[in-house]
């Protein structure tokens, strides 16, 4: 649709219609205007799949985005983009709220798993491939969260203080690439930015949102607010926000209409937003061409072929696994001794119940779930044995209370008693519920409190633990004793903090042999823009083996097995949107489990089921450690493919794995007086590690990580034979530098190599431009080769990778000199250098 055709439609709309169009009609859709043929544009999350906006259907559940980035494979990213398009159409979705291209600035970031990498170039390459492929199929991707929204602590309020150069070279870089690649939509962040000139919420930051994104980069798509992030009318309108989501509640709506009528907001500004919405609606097939041109339509852009998600997801899971170490060649698993069937001890709470996906808005209800034990049993030869023992305790909350144990203390009927109270304490209605999922959204507008009561059968002798996890004003008692009480009223903040999804329960111990009375008064939460709800996770731990006895059982299984596979990881209590992690330790007693298993059987493979870095204090003692991410629905099948040698685990770390908490360059993102100061500037992630390593000499050298950025072994070995340049220098007008790297597979299995090229700036840069990183990723390419064969990787290092932002001049410059380009297996494993000359005069 041409701009003129869009203008004609805008002119047909009245002021009220225009003001309504730039506010969501509901949680997930914009308004329709039948008169001009405009249908609602439907949006849905998010980065690990496309959630059904009706909240009913299931979805393909992908591995977390950092797993995709760990493949460093833009073809796989493109195929993932096609899957997003198919999934979007399956669920009637036009715009997917993904990908997230914020950076993994600190390993404690709650949404670390939703981001791709700590490196802007790797982030951009993966995101561009994914967004392009989805949009080619007529589905919009909404790139988020613009900008510098890299942590969750106090996330709706903090200001990220980032100097202009750092913004340009690091945090804006993926967005810039995506806009150049034609992204149709961008989501503005909850947090704010202080770039040294303006300190404002992201949605009101006119220099960034209007100046850079729209005017300088020429973004012609739609800027959508993050959900309930809009705090103002005129300031956000002028800042550059186009559509407030969700709606119809919120500051826009009537507020916007009034502001236009009073002249505070110009009609031209409103028209520009409407124009952008119509353009997006047309792109995704929700606004037809004018009748005169309809014959020229290539067909319904919404007719996207369905995709069979399972093979791709399975491949992604296996390909993303990073072999951190495998000293004794334990992976793939060999046969048992003398060809006998293999006995595997599959251990750890995560072996029983993997952590499939992180918490927060990216959550999807999966089409199916696959489990390591089932998949491994199916994949191993007949006669093999897989013994499964959880062994570890990973959750702070006890398991959910079984309602079959409960009776209504008033009526004696099976179930829990629910009484809904008005604000004055009057009981409005009462019922006995036979099912309780931990919360309830079926709340009346005048209900203020839910009183919940159950007589719980606790007849097993021994100590039982009972309690309730909730949010807001509450009082929980067990047999009249107070387990927990709170008087802090919560509202939409609690939604944004995600705590309501995983409240930690306060519990009390009761002696078994009879029953106990569990009672709770729980606040009805009313988050504006979202439905009312009550949260009450009823929990119960039965008497049973002690934690030590459970560890003993795991160690015994390991001792009896040919090989032990221990799966450890994070949980929804620690890796989620809405909060950052307090530390980098594995939760519960998992370190103890690994040590016990290693002592029982040295033939042990540890698989880490986590999205973000965790400390592995036993790392040096474990012969084999694989990073298995948050793998999504094919957790079981993908892992079995790796363990049995069907697919090579060819992942490489897209971030740095620290060995000790004290070594982490940016250990937290706790705002100080409301400000998160990006004081490390350009040295995001591995660049900070590299600077410290380069600065030190001998014993003064900076700390080595447990595993560096880009590391991953695969299952073969590689010789880097030659690296050369297509041309020795960068000529004016060259968009990029082509580096050809020939590698030879020197192992005995076919393999995939991720050839990485790092840039070292000209000698003397440390003096002329001390802020410039000592080394950074310039480009990469993936090649396959059979044993003994060579393959040549064609790595493109974009000109931008050599450039710096000159804040004084307000433009990019390419500092001249001789750059070293190093073909490497990781940032710490250089193999071949080649010099690139940037002559003076080729700056622009
Ligand atoms: C998240 C966004 C998400 C939106 C809609 C927000 O809380 O920050 O990433 O797309 O909710 O669910």
mmCIF file of N, CA and C in Angstrom, residues 358-423:
data_model
loop_
_atom_site.group_PDB
_atom_site.id
_atom_site.type_symbol
_atom_site.label_atom_id
_atom_site.label_comp_id
_atom_site.label_asym_id
_atom_site.label_seq_id
_atom_site.Cartn_x
_atom_site.Cartn_y
_atom_site.Cartn_z
ATOM 1 N N UNK A 358 11.488 -20.519 30.872
ATOM 2 C CA UNK A 358 11.611 -19.538 31.936
ATOM 3 C C UNK A 358 10.262 -18.905 32.249
ATOM 4 N N UNK A 359 10.233 -18.143 33.335
ATOM 5 C CA UNK A 359 8.972 -17.549 33.767
ATOM 6 C C UNK A 359 8.726 -16.185 33.154
ATOM 7 N N UNK A 360 7.456 -15.780 33.183
ATOM 8 C CA UNK A 360 7.102 -14.433 32.728
ATOM 9 C C UNK A 360 6.244 -14.447 31.483
ATOM 10 N N UNK A 361 6.247 -13.331 30.760
ATOM 11 C CA UNK A 361 5.308 -13.159 29.652
ATOM 12 C C UNK A 361 5.618 -14.049 28.455
ATOM 13 N N UNK A 362 6.797 -14.645 28.418
ATOM 14 C CA UNK A 362 7.117 -15.514 27.272
ATOM 15 C C UNK A 362 6.482 -16.896 27.414
ATOM 16 N N UNK A 363 5.832 -17.142 28.537
ATOM 17 C CA UNK A 363 5.322 -18.482 28.852
ATOM 18 C C UNK A 363 4.298 -18.975 27.814
ATOM 19 N N UNK A 364 4.450 -20.196 27.348
ATOM 20 C CA UNK A 364 3.431 -20.803 26.482
ATOM 21 C C UNK A 364 3.018 -22.162 27.054
ATOM 22 N N UNK A 365 1.787 -22.550 26.745
ATOM 23 C CA UNK A 365 1.323 -23.889 27.116
ATOM 24 C C UNK A 365 1.717 -24.798 25.956
ATOM 25 N N UNK A 366 2.575 -25.784 26.215
ATOM 26 C CA UNK A 366 3.164 -26.535 25.091
ATOM 27 C C UNK A 366 2.217 -27.526 24.443
ATOM 28 N N UNK A 367 2.475 -27.785 23.147
ATOM 29 C CA UNK A 367 1.734 -28.834 22.435
ATOM 30 C C UNK A 367 1.984 -30.191 23.078
ATOM 31 N N UNK A 368 3.224 -30.392 23.526
ATOM 32 C CA UNK A 368 3.567 -31.650 24.181
ATOM 33 C C UNK A 368 4.849 -31.406 24.964
ATOM 34 N N UNK A 369 5.169 -32.328 25.853
ATOM 35 C CA UNK A 369 6.444 -32.250 26.567
ATOM 36 C C UNK A 369 7.137 -33.589 26.432
ATOM 37 N N UNK A 370 8.433 -33.575 26.219
ATOM 38 C CA UNK A 370 9.163 -34.845 26.172
ATOM 39 C C UNK A 370 10.174 -34.860 27.319
ATOM 40 N N UNK A 371 10.380 -36.041 27.880
ATOM 41 C CA UNK A 371 11.190 -36.189 29.099
ATOM 42 C C UNK A 371 12.446 -37.000 28.801
ATOM 43 N N UNK A 372 13.552 -36.639 29.450
ATOM 44 C CA UNK A 372 14.811 -37.330 29.171
ATOM 45 C C UNK A 372 14.736 -38.849 29.360
ATOM 46 N N UNK A 373 14.078 -39.302 30.421
ATOM 47 C CA UNK A 373 14.092 -40.751 30.679
ATOM 48 C C UNK A 373 13.378 -41.501 29.562
ATOM 49 N N UNK A 374 12.181 -41.034 29.192
ATOM 50 C CA UNK A 374 11.422 -41.713 28.124
ATOM 51 C C UNK A 374 12.236 -41.715 26.832
ATOM 52 N N UNK A 375 12.780 -40.542 26.500
ATOM 53 C CA UNK A 375 13.471 -40.400 25.219
ATOM 54 C C UNK A 375 14.738 -41.252 25.194
ATOM 55 N N UNK A 376 15.436 -41.292 26.313
ATOM 56 C CA UNK A 376 16.672 -42.066 26.362
ATOM 57 C C UNK A 376 16.373 -43.562 26.291
ATOM 58 N N UNK A 377 15.332 -43.980 27.009
ATOM 59 C CA UNK A 377 14.964 -45.400 26.952
ATOM 60 C C UNK A 377 14.592 -45.793 25.520
ATOM 61 N N UNK A 378 13.866 -44.895 24.850
ATOM 62 C CA UNK A 378 13.440 -45.213 23.479
ATOM 63 C C UNK A 378 14.635 -45.246 22.528
ATOM 64 N N UNK A 379 15.662 -44.448 22.826
ATOM 65 C CA UNK A 379 16.779 -44.315 21.879
ATOM 66 C C UNK A 379 17.868 -45.359 22.102
ATOM 67 N N UNK A 380 18.021 -45.853 23.319
ATOM 68 C CA UNK A 380 19.114 -46.807 23.597
ATOM 69 C C UNK A 380 18.735 -48.201 23.105
ATOM 70 N N UNK A 381 19.738 -49.018 22.783
ATOM 71 C CA UNK A 381 19.437 -50.373 22.309
ATOM 72 C C UNK A 381 18.640 -51.174 23.348
ATOM 73 N N UNK A 382 17.885 -52.129 22.838
ATOM 74 C CA UNK A 382 17.090 -52.983 23.735
ATOM 75 C C UNK A 382 18.008 -53.617 24.780
ATOM 76 N N UNK A 383 17.484 -53.724 25.955
ATOM 77 C CA UNK A 383 18.273 -54.334 27.033
ATOM 78 C C UNK A 383 18.970 -53.289 27.897
ATOM 79 N N UNK A 384 19.104 -52.061 27.377
ATOM 80 C CA UNK A 384 19.727 -51.004 28.180
ATOM 81 C C UNK A 384 18.791 -50.643 29.327
ATOM 82 N N UNK A 385 19.394 -50.163 30.389
ATOM 83 C CA UNK A 385 18.585 -49.804 31.564
ATOM 84 C C UNK A 385 18.846 -48.347 31.910
ATOM 85 N N UNK A 386 17.771 -47.627 32.173
ATOM 86 C CA UNK A 386 17.913 -46.232 32.627
ATOM 87 C C UNK A 386 17.276 -46.136 34.017
ATOM 88 N N UNK A 387 18.105 -45.970 35.033
ATOM 89 C CA UNK A 387 17.594 -45.800 36.408
ATOM 90 C C UNK A 387 17.435 -44.317 36.678
ATOM 91 N N UNK A 388 16.265 -43.912 37.101
ATOM 92 C CA UNK A 388 16.014 -42.484 37.320
ATOM 93 C C UNK A 388 15.842 -42.211 38.809
ATOM 94 N N UNK A 389 16.655 -41.310 39.333
ATOM 95 C CA UNK A 389 16.538 -40.915 40.745
ATOM 96 C C UNK A 389 16.679 -39.391 40.802
ATOM 97 N N UNK A 390 15.722 -38.734 41.457
ATOM 98 C CA UNK A 390 15.803 -37.269 41.545
ATOM 99 C C UNK A 390 17.001 -36.858 42.407
ATOM 100 N N UNK A 391 17.067 -37.344 43.590
ATOM 101 C CA UNK A 391 18.251 -37.119 44.426
ATOM 102 C C UNK A 391 18.369 -35.741 45.026
ATOM 103 N N UNK A 392 18.060 -34.708 44.238
ATOM 104 C CA UNK A 392 18.263 -33.343 44.740
ATOM 105 C C UNK A 392 16.928 -32.671 45.029
ATOM 106 N N UNK A 393 17.001 -31.633 45.842
ATOM 107 C CA UNK A 393 15.840 -30.769 46.090
ATOM 108 C C UNK A 393 16.166 -29.392 45.523
ATOM 109 N N UNK A 394 15.308 -28.900 44.677
ATOM 110 C CA UNK A 394 15.660 -27.665 43.973
ATOM 111 C C UNK A 394 14.726 -26.500 44.260
ATOM 112 N N UNK A 395 13.526 -26.800 44.731
ATOM 113 C CA UNK A 395 12.539 -25.732 44.917
ATOM 114 C C UNK A 395 12.432 -25.330 46.372
ATOM 115 N N UNK A 396 12.197 -24.033 46.585
ATOM 116 C CA UNK A 396 11.980 -23.584 47.952
ATOM 117 C C UNK A 396 10.570 -23.963 48.400
ATOM 118 N N UNK A 397 9.612 -23.936 47.494
ATOM 119 C CA UNK A 397 8.247 -24.298 47.859
ATOM 120 C C UNK A 397 8.094 -25.813 47.944
ATOM 121 N N UNK A 398 7.368 -26.294 48.960
ATOM 122 C CA UNK A 398 6.975 -27.710 48.945
ATOM 123 C C UNK A 398 6.029 -27.958 47.768
ATOM 124 N N UNK A 399 5.755 -29.234 47.448
ATOM 125 C CA UNK A 399 4.841 -29.530 46.332
ATOM 126 C C UNK A 399 3.421 -29.015 46.596
ATOM 127 N N UNK A 400 2.621 -28.996 45.530
ATOM 128 C CA UNK A 400 1.232 -28.527 45.658
ATOM 129 C C UNK A 400 0.433 -29.482 46.538
ATOM 130 N N UNK A 401 -0.469 -28.920 47.314
ATOM 131 C CA UNK A 401 -1.346 -29.718 48.183
ATOM 132 C C UNK A 401 -2.324 -30.507 47.312
ATOM 133 N N UNK A 402 -2.454 -31.786 47.621
ATOM 134 C CA UNK A 402 -3.374 -32.650 46.890
ATOM 135 C C UNK A 402 -4.791 -32.414 47.446
ATOM 136 N N UNK A 403 -5.696 -31.907 46.604
ATOM 137 C CA UNK A 403 -7.030 -31.565 47.107
ATOM 138 C C UNK A 403 -7.832 -32.781 47.576
ATOM 139 N N UNK A 404 -7.396 -33.959 47.143
ATOM 140 C CA UNK A 404 -8.082 -35.165 47.602
ATOM 141 C C UNK A 404 -7.931 -35.347 49.117
ATOM 142 N N UNK A 405 -6.986 -34.627 49.706
ATOM 143 C CA UNK A 405 -6.794 -34.722 51.163
ATOM 144 C C UNK A 405 -7.685 -33.745 51.919
ATOM 145 N N UNK A 406 -8.410 -32.892 51.188
ATOM 146 C CA UNK A 406 -9.052 -31.749 51.852
ATOM 147 C C UNK A 406 -10.563 -31.924 51.952
ATOM 148 N N UNK A 407 -11.103 -31.384 53.047
ATOM 149 C CA UNK A 407 -12.557 -31.262 53.162
ATOM 150 C C UNK A 407 -12.891 -29.854 53.612
ATOM 151 N N UNK A 408 -14.101 -29.421 53.222
ATOM 152 C CA UNK A 408 -14.625 -28.108 53.629
ATOM 153 C C UNK A 408 -14.901 -28.175 55.130
ATOM 154 N N UNK A 409 -14.267 -27.345 55.952
ATOM 155 C CA UNK A 409 -14.441 -27.470 57.405
ATOM 156 C C UNK A 409 -15.865 -27.118 57.865
ATOM 157 N N UNK A 410 -16.642 -26.447 57.029
ATOM 158 C CA UNK A 410 -18.012 -26.107 57.430
ATOM 159 C C UNK A 410 -18.989 -27.205 57.024
ATOM 160 N N UNK A 411 -18.890 -27.653 55.780
ATOM 161 C CA UNK A 411 -19.882 -28.626 55.282
ATOM 162 C C UNK A 411 -19.376 -30.059 55.346
ATOM 163 N N UNK A 412 -18.100 -30.232 55.443
ATOM 164 C CA UNK A 412 -17.526 -31.586 55.427
ATOM 165 C C UNK A 412 -17.408 -32.162 54.018
ATOM 166 N N UNK A 413 -17.804 -31.398 53.019
ATOM 167 C CA UNK A 413 -17.724 -31.891 51.634
ATOM 168 C C UNK A 413 -16.259 -31.938 51.187
ATOM 169 N N UNK A 414 -15.921 -32.869 50.262
ATOM 170 C CA UNK A 414 -14.539 -32.913 49.777
ATOM 171 C C UNK A 414 -14.170 -31.617 49.033
ATOM 172 N N UNK A 415 -12.969 -31.121 49.240
ATOM 173 C CA UNK A 415 -12.516 -29.902 48.540
ATOM 174 C C UNK A 415 -12.136 -28.802 49.528
ATOM 175 N N UNK A 416 -11.928 -27.588 48.992
ATOM 176 C CA UNK A 416 -11.596 -26.438 49.854
ATOM 177 C C UNK A 416 -12.764 -25.467 49.887
ATOM 178 N N UNK A 417 -12.943 -24.837 51.013
ATOM 179 C CA UNK A 417 -14.014 -23.852 51.151
ATOM 180 C C UNK A 417 -13.515 -22.490 50.678
ATOM 181 N N UNK A 418 -14.301 -21.854 49.817
ATOM 182 C CA UNK A 418 -13.958 -20.515 49.337
ATOM 183 C C UNK A 418 -15.081 -19.568 49.751
ATOM 184 N N UNK A 419 -14.725 -18.513 50.448
ATOM 185 C CA UNK A 419 -15.721 -17.481 50.781
ATOM 186 C C UNK A 419 -15.227 -16.159 50.222
ATOM 187 N N UNK A 420 -16.081 -15.497 49.476
ATOM 188 C CA UNK A 420 -15.703 -14.221 48.861
ATOM 189 C C UNK A 420 -16.252 -13.103 49.724
ATOM 190 N N UNK A 421 -15.385 -12.231 50.215
ATOM 191 C CA UNK A 421 -15.798 -11.172 51.121
ATOM 192 C C UNK A 421 -15.735 -9.821 50.419
ATOM 193 N N UNK A 422 -16.705 -8.962 50.749
ATOM 194 C CA UNK A 422 -16.667 -7.572 50.270
ATOM 195 C C UNK A 422 -15.679 -6.789 51.132
ATOM 196 N N UNK A 423 -15.453 -5.535 50.752
ATOM 197 C CA UNK A 423 -14.468 -4.728 51.487
ATOM 198 C C UNK A 423 -14.859 -4.581 52.959
#
